[in-house]
mmCIF file of C-alpha atoms (C1' of nucleotides) and ligand atoms in Angstrom:
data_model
loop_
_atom_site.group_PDB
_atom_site.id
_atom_site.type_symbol
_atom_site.label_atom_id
_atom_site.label_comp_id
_atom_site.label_asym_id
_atom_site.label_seq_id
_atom_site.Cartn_x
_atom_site.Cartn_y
_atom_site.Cartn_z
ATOM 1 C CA UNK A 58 33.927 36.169 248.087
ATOM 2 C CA UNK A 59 32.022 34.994 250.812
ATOM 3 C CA UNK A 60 29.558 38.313 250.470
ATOM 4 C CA UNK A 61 26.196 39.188 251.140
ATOM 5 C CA UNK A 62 23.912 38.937 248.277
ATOM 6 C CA UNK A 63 21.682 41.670 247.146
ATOM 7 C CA UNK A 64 19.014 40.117 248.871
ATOM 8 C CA UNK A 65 20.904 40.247 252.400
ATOM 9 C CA UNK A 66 22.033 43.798 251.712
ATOM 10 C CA UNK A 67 18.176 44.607 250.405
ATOM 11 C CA UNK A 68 16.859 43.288 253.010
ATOM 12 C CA UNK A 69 18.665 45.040 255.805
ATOM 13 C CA UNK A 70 18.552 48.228 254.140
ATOM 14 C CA UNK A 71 14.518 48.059 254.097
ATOM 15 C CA UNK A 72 14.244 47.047 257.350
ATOM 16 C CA UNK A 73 16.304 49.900 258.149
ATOM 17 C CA UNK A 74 13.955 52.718 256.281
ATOM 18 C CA UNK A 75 10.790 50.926 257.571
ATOM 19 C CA UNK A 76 12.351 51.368 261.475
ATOM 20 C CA UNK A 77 12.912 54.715 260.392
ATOM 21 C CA UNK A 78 8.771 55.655 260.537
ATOM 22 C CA UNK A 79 7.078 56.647 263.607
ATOM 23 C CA UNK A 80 6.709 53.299 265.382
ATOM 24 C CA UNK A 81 3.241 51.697 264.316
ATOM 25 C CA UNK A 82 3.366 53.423 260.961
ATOM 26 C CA UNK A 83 2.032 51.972 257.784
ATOM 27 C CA UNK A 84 4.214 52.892 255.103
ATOM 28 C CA UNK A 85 3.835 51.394 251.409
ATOM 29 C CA UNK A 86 5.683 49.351 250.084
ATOM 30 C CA UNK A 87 6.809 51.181 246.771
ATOM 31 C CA UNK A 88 7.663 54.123 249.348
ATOM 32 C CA UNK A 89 10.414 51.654 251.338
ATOM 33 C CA UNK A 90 11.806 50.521 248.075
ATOM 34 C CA UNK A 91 11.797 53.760 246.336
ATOM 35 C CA UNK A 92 13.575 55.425 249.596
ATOM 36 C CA UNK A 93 15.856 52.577 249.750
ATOM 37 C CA UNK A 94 17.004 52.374 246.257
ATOM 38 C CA UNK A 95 16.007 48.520 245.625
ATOM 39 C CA UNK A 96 13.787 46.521 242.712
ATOM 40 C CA UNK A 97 10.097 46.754 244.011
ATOM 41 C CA UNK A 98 9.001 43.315 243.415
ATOM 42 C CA UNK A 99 12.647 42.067 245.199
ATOM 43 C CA UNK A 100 11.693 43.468 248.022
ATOM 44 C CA UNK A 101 7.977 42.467 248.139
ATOM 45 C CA UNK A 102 9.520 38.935 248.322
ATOM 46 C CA UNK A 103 11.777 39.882 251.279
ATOM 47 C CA UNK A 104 9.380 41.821 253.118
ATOM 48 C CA UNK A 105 6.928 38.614 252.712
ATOM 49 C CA UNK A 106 9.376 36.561 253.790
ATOM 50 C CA UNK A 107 9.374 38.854 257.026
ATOM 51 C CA UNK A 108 5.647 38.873 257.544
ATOM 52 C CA UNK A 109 5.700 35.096 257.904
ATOM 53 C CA UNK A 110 8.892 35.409 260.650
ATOM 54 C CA UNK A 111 6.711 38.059 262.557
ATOM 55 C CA UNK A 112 9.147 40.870 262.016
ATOM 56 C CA UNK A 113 6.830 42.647 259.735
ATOM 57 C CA UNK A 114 3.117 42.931 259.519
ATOM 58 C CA UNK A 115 1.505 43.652 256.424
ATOM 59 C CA UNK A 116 -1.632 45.002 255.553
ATOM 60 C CA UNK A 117 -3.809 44.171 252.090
ATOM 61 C CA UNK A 118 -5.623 46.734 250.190
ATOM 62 C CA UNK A 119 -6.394 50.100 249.987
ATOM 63 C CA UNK A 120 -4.559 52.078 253.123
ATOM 64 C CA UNK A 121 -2.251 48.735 253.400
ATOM 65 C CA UNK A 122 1.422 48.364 253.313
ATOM 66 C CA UNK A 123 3.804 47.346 255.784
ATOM 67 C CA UNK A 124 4.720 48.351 259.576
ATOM 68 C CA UNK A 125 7.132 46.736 262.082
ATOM 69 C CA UNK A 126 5.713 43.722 263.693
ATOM 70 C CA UNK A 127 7.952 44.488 267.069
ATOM 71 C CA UNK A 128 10.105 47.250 268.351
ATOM 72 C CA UNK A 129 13.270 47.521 266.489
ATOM 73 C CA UNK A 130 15.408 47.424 268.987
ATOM 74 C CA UNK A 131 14.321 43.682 269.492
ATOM 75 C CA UNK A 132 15.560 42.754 266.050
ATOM 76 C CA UNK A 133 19.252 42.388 265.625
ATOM 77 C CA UNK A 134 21.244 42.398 262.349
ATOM 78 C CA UNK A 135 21.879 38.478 262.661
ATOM 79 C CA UNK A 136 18.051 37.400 262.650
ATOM 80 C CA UNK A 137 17.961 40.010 259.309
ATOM 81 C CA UNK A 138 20.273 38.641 257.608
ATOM 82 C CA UNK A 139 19.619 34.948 258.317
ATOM 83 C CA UNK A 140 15.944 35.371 257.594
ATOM 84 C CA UNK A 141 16.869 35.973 254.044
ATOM 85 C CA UNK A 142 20.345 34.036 254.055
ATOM 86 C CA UNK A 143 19.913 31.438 256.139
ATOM 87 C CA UNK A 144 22.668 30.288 258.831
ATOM 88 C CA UNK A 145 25.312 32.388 259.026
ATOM 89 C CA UNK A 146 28.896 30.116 258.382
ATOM 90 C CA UNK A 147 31.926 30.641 256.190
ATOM 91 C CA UNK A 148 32.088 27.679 255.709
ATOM 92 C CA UNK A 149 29.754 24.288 254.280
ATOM 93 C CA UNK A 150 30.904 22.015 257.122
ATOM 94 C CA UNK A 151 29.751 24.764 259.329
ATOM 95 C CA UNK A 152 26.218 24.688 259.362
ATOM 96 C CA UNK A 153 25.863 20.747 258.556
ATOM 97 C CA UNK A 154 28.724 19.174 260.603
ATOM 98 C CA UNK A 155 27.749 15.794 258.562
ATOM 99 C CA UNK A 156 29.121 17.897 255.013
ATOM 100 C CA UNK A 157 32.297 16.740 255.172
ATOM 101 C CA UNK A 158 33.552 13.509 257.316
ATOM 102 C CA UNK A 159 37.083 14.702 258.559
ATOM 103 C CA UNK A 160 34.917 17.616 260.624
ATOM 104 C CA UNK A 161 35.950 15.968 263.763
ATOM 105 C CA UNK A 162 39.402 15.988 263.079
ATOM 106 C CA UNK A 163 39.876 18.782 261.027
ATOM 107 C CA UNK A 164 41.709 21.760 262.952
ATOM 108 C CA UNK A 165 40.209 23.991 259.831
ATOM 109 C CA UNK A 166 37.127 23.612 260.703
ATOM 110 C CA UNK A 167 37.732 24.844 264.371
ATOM 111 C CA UNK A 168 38.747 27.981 263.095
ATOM 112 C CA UNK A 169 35.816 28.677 260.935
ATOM 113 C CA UNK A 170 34.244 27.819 263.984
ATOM 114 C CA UNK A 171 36.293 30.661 265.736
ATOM 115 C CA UNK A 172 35.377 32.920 262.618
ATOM 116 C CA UNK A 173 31.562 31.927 262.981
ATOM 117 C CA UNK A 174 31.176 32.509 266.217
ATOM 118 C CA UNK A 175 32.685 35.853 266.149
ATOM 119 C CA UNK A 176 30.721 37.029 263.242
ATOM 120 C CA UNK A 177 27.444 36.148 265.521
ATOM 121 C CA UNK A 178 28.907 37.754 268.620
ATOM 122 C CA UNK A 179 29.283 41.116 266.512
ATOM 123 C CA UNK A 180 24.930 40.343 264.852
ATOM 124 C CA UNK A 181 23.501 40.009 267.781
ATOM 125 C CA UNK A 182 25.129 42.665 269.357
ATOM 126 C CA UNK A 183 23.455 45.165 266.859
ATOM 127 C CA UNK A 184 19.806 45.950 266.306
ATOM 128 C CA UNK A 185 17.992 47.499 263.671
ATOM 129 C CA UNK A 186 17.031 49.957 266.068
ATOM 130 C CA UNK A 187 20.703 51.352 266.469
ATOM 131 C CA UNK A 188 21.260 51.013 262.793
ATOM 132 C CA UNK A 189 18.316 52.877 262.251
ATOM 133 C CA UNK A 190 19.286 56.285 264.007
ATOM 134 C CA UNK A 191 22.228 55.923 263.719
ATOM 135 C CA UNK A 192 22.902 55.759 259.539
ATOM 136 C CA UNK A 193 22.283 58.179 257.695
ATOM 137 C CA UNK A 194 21.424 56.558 254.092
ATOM 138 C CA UNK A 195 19.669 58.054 251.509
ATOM 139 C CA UNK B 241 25.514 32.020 252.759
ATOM 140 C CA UNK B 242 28.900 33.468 252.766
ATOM 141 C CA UNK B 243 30.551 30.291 252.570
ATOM 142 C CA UNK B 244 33.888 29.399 250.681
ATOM 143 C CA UNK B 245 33.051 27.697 247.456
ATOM 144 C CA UNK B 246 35.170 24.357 246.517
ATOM 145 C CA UNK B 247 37.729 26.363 245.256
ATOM 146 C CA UNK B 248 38.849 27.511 248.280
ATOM 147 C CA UNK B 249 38.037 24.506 250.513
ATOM 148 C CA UNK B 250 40.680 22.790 247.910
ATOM 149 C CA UNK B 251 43.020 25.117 247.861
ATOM 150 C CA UNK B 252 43.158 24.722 251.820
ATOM 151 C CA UNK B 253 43.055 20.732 251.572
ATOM 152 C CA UNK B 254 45.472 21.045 248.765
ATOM 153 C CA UNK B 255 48.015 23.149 250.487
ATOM 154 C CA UNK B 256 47.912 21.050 254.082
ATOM 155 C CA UNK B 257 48.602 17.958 252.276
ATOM 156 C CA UNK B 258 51.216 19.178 250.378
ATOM 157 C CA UNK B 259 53.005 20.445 253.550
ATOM 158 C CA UNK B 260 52.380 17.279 254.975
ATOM 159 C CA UNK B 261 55.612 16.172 252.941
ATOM 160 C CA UNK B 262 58.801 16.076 254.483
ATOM 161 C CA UNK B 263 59.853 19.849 253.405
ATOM 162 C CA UNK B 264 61.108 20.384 250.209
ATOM 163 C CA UNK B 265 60.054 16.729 248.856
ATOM 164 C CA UNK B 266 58.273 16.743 245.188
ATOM 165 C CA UNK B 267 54.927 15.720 245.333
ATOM 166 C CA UNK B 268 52.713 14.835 242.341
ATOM 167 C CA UNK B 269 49.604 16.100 241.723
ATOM 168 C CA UNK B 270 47.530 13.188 241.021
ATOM 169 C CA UNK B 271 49.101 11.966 244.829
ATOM 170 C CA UNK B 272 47.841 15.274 246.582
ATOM 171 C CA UNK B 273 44.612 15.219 244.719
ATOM 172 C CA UNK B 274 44.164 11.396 245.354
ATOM 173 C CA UNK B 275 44.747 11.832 248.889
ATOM 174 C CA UNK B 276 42.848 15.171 249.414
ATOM 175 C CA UNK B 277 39.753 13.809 247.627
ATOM 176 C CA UNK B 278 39.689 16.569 244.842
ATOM 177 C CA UNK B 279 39.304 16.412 241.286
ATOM 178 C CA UNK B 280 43.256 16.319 239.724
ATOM 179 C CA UNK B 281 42.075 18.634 236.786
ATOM 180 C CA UNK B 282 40.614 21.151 239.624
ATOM 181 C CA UNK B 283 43.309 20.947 242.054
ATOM 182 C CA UNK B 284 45.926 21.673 238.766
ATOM 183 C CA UNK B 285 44.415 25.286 238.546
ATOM 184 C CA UNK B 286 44.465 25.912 242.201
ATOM 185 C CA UNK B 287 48.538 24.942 242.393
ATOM 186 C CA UNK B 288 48.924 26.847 239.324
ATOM 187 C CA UNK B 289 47.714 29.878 241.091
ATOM 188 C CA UNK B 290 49.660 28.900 243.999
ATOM 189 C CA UNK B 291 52.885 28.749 241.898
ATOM 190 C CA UNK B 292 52.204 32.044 240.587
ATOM 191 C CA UNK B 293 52.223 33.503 243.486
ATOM 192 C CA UNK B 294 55.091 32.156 244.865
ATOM 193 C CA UNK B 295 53.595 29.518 247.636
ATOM 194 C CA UNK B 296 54.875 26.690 245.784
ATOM 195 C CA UNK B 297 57.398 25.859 243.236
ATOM 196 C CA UNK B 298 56.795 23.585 240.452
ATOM 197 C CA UNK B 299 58.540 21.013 238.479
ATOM 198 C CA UNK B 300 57.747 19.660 234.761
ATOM 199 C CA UNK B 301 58.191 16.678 233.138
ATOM 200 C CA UNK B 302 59.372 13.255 234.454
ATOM 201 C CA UNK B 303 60.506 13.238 237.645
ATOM 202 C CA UNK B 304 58.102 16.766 238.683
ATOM 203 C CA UNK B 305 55.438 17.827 240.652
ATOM 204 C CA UNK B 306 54.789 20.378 243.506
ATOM 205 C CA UNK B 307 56.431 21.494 246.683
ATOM 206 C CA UNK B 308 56.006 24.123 249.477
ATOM 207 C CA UNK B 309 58.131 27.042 247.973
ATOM 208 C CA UNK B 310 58.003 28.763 251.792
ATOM 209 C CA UNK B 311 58.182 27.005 254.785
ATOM 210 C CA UNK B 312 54.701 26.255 256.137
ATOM 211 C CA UNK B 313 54.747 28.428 258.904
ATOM 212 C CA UNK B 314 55.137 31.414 257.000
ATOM 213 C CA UNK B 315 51.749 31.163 255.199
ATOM 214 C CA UNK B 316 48.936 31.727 256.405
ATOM 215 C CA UNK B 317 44.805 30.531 256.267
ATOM 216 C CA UNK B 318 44.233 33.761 254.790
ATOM 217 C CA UNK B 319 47.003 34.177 252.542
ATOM 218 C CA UNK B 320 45.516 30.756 251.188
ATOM 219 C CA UNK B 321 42.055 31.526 250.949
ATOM 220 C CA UNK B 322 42.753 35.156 248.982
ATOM 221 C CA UNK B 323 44.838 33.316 247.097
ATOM 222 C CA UNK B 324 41.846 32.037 245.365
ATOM 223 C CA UNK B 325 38.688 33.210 246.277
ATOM 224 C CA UNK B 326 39.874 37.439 246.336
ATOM 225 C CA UNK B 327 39.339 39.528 249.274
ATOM 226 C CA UNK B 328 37.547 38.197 252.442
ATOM 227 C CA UNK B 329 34.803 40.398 252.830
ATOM 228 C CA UNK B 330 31.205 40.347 254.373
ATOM 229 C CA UNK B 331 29.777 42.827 251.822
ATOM 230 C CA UNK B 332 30.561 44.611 248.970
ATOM 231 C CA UNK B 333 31.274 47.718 250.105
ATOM 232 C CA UNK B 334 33.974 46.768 252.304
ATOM 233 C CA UNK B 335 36.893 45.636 249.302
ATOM 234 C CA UNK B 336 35.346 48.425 247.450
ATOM 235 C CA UNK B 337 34.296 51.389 249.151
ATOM 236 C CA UNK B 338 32.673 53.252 245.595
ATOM 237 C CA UNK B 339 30.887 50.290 245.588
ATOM 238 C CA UNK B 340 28.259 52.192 247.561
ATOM 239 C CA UNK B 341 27.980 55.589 247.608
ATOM 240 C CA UNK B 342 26.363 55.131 251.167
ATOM 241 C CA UNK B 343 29.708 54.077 252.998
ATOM 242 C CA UNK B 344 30.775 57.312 253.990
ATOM 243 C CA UNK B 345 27.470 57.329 256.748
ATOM 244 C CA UNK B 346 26.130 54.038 256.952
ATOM 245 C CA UNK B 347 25.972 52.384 260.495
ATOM 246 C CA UNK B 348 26.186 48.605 259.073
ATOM 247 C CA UNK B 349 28.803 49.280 256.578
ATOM 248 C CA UNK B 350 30.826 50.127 259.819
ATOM 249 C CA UNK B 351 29.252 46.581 261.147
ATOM 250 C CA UNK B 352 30.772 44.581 258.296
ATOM 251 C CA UNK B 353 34.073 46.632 258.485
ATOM 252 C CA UNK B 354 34.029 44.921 261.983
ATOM 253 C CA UNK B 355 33.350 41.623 261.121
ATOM 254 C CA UNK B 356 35.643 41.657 258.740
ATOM 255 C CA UNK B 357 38.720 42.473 260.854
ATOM 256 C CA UNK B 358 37.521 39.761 263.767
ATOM 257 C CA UNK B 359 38.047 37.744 260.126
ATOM 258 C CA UNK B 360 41.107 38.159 259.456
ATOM 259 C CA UNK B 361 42.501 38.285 262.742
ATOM 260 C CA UNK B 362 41.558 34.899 263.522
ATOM 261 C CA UNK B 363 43.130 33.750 259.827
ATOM 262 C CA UNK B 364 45.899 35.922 260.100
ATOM 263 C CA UNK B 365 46.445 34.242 262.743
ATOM 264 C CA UNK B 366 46.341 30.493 261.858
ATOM 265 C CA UNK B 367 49.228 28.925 259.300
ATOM 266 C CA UNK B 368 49.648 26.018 257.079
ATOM 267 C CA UNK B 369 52.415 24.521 259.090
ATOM 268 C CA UNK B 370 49.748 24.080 262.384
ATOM 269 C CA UNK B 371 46.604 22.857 260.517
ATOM 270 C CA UNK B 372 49.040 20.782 258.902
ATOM 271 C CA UNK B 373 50.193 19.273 262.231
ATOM 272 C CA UNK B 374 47.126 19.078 264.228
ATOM 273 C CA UNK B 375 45.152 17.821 261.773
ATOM 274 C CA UNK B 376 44.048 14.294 260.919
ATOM 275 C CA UNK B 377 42.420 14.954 257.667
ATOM 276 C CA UNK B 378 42.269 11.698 255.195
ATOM 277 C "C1'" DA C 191 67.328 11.849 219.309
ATOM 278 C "C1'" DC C 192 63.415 9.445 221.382
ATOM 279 C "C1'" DT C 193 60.101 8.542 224.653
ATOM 280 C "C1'" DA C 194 57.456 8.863 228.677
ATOM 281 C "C1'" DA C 195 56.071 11.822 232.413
ATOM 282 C "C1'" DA C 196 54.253 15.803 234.241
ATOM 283 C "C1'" DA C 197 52.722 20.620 234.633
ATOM 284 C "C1'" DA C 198 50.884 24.982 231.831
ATOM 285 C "C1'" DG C 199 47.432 27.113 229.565
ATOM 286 C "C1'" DG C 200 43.315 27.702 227.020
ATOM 287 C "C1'" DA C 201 38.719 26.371 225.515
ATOM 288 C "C1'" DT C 202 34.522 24.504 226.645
ATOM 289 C "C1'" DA C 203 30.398 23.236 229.200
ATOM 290 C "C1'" DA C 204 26.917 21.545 232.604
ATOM 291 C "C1'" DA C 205 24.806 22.856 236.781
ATOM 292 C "C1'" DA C 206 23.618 25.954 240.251
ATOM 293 C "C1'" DA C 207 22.862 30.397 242.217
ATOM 294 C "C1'" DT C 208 21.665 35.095 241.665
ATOM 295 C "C1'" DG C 209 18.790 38.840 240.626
ATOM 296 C "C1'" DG C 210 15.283 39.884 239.101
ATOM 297 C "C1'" DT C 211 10.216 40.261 236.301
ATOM 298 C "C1'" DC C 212 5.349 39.166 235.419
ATOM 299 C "C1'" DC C 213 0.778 37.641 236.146
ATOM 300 C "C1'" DT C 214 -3.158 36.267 238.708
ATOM 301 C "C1'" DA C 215 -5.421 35.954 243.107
ATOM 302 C "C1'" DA C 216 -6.892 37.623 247.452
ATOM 303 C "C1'" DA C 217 -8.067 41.140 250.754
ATOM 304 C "C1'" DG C 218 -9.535 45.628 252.309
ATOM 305 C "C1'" DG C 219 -11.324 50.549 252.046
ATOM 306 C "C1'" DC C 220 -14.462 53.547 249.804
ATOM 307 C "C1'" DG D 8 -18.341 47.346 242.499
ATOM 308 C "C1'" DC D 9 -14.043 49.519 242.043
ATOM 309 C "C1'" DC D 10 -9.580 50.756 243.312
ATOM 310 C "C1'" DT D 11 -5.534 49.840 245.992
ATOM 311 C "C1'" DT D 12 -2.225 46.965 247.894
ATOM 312 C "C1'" DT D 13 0.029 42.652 249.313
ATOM 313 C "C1'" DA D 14 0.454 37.227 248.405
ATOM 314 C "C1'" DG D 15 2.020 33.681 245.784
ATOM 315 C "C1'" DG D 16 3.640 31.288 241.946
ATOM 316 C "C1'" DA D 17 5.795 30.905 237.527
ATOM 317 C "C1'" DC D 18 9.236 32.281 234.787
ATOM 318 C "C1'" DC D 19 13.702 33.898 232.936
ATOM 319 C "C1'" DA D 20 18.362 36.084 231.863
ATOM 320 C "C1'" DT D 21 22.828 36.437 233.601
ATOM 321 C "C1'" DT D 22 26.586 35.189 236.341
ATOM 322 C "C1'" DT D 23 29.159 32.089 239.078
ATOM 323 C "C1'" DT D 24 30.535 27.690 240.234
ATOM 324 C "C1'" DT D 25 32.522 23.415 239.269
ATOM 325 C "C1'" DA D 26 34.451 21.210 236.732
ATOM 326 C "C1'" DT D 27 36.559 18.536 232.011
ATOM 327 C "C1'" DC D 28 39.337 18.184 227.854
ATOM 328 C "C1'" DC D 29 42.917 19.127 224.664
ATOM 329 C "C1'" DT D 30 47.230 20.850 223.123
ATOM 330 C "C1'" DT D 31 51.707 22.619 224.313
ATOM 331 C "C1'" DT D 32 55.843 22.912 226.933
ATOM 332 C "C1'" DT D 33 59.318 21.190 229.863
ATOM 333 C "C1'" DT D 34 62.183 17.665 231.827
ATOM 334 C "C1'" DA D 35 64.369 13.029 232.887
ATOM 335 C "C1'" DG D 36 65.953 8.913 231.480
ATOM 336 C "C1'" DT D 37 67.556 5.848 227.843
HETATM 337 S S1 SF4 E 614 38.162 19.487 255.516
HETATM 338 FE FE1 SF4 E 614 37.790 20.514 257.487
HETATM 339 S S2 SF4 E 614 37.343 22.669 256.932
HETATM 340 FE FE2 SF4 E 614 37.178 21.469 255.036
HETATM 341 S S3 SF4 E 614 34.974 20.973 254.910
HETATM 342 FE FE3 SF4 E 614 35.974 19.228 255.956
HETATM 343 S S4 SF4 E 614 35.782 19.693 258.148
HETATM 344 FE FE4 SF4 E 614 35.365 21.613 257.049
HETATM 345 S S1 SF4 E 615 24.087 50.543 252.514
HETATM 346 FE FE1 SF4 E 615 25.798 50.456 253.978
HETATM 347 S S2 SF4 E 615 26.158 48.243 254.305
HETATM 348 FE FE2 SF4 E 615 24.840 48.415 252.485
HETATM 349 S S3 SF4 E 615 26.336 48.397 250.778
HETATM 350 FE FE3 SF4 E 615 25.954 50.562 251.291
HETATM 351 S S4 SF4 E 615 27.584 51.096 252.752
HETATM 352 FE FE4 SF4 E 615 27.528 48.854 252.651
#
DNA sequence: ACTAAAAAGGATAAAAATGGTCCTAAAGGC
DNA sequence: GCCTTTAGGACCATTTTTATCCTTTTTAGT
């Protein structure tokens, strides 16, 4: 419970291979997703999604495909994820405070506060940069 | 994303309000689910669980119900949540290692492995018997 | 014994989320 | 004009979530 979908996990893992290429590098998309192991037309959604956040830039036609919009070691493993998953929050009264009425005086919810807030500390702290040279996936 | 489904936001709601009883009192289920806003038929599969594994004791017939088989401030948030929704885990690959045959050398696997214990710390750390205490749920 | 109360357990089902696929359009290089 | 490649939208199968309902079992009280 409480996982990462496929498209989270997708979507860090081919951000991940495209860091890999020589900074500025056009790579294809059915390269990234063959190297990566995921669903080709899954990850042409993600990696659109991505182009409109300005992580990505894409390029149509012949010679096109996809290169890093911005140095990877300005993206961190938060704004990945939550591109794709949206706020990051174990729990509904998390993200919208106004979910559930007894939020103010509900000691639960302070801890999935606590558990939140830790979770971000350790996503911003990483970047796809480090995550890049530093894995070794096939 | 990664949020606790109803299930285990009852189970939590459930639990508090049945500690809320002076301990050891039998409490019915259509009380605790009145007061704890959750659908009786719903909340009778969570305490079933519950019963099963030994958090509360139950009682047929006239006269029954439910009561805290342990004293509150022996269980804890995350005893209570695994109870019902399974391991607490940010990705797949952390309750299951095979679930990936990347683990062994990936960088964010290692990131989630982190997150996870920050987790459980924090729930480890938390217990019925305070959220039952400090708060003022309805 | 009889009856009412209450949980146990199993079957069922609607709704939502997940995990994709497919097709057409648009854009760019030759 | 043709080929390549991404963009965008529609669509769909499966799984998970979120329940409800019904029958059975157990117990207390009379
Ligand atoms: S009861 Fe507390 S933890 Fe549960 S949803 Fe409401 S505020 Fe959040
Ligand atoms: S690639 Fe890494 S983070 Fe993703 S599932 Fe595999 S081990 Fe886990």
């Amino acid at each position: 419970m409480m996982e990462l979908t496929r498209k989270g996990e997708y979507a860090v893992r081919g951000i991940i291979h495209l860091a890999r290429q020589p900074y500025g590098n056009v790579a294809l998309l059915s390269d990234i997703a063959e190297e990566a192991d995921i669903p080709q037309t899954f990850l042409a959604k993600i990696f659109q999604q991505f182009a409109k956040l300005g992580f990505v830039n894409s390029y149509r036609g012949s010679g096109g495909g996809f290169s890093l919009a911005r140095p990877a070691s300005t993206i961190t493993l938060r704004q990945v994820v939550e591109a794709v998953e949206g706020p990051i929050a174990p729990n509904r009264c998390i993200p919208e405070a106004d979910a559930c009425q007894r939020s103010a005086t509900c000691a639960v919810h302070t801890v999935w506060r606590r558990v939140q807030l830790q979770a971000l500390e350790i996503l911003d702290g990483v970047t796809i940069e480090e995550l890049a040279r530093e894995s070794n996936i096939q």
